[in-house]
Amino acid sequence: MTAQSQPGRRTDATDRTSGSSDATQSARGPGSSVQPSIPRAIRWAALYAFARIALVAMTFGVFAGLNSIFGRQLPLALLLVAAVAAGVAISAVALRRLRRRVNSEITRVDDQRRERRDPCAPCAVRERPRSSRPRQQP
């Protein structure tokens, strides 16, 4: 029985080009594909975004507290802009590990997508030069 004649089985380019056997498909589970890292990447990206928003909110709270302690009447918009600027700078250092984790998950998803489209893509990516334009001599 071929893949197209089996009812309920999804047929796409990954089944035809990857050469995976039915045993490999059944080991992953019914209906599963190579995409379990996409939800993981979304979770890590959402966690990173939430951490940055929380960091900006805490920075805004500190600035608003300092504003009231010193009796200044700075506009809240100015405090918010300062909190965003400080939050970006602080998150570059404080959330470095989380940002690297998000980047690695996104890279993993990109690699899986590239492998699904072209099984020989990882070989071609390594052999491709960094710049397609030749360097110009001054």
C-alpha angles and dihedrals in degrees: 000000000000128000092254095053096052110098117233095013116124114230120197140138093286092062093049100043106032095062092217115163127230088253090060091048092050092047089059092049134250115311094003123134137179093282106091091111093061093073088043091053090048091051093051092046091049091049090050092049091048091049091052092048090048090049091052090047092051091047090050089051091051092048092047090048092050089047092056095041092055092042095238120148101214115164116260091233090060090048090050093051090048090048092051092049093047092043092055091051094045094046091054087065105025098044098039094117093050092047091052090050091052091049092050092050091049090048090051091052091048091050092050091049091049091050091050091053097042120009091203094050097105089059092049093048093055093049096047114102118242095241125036092199120076116241116258119227115231 
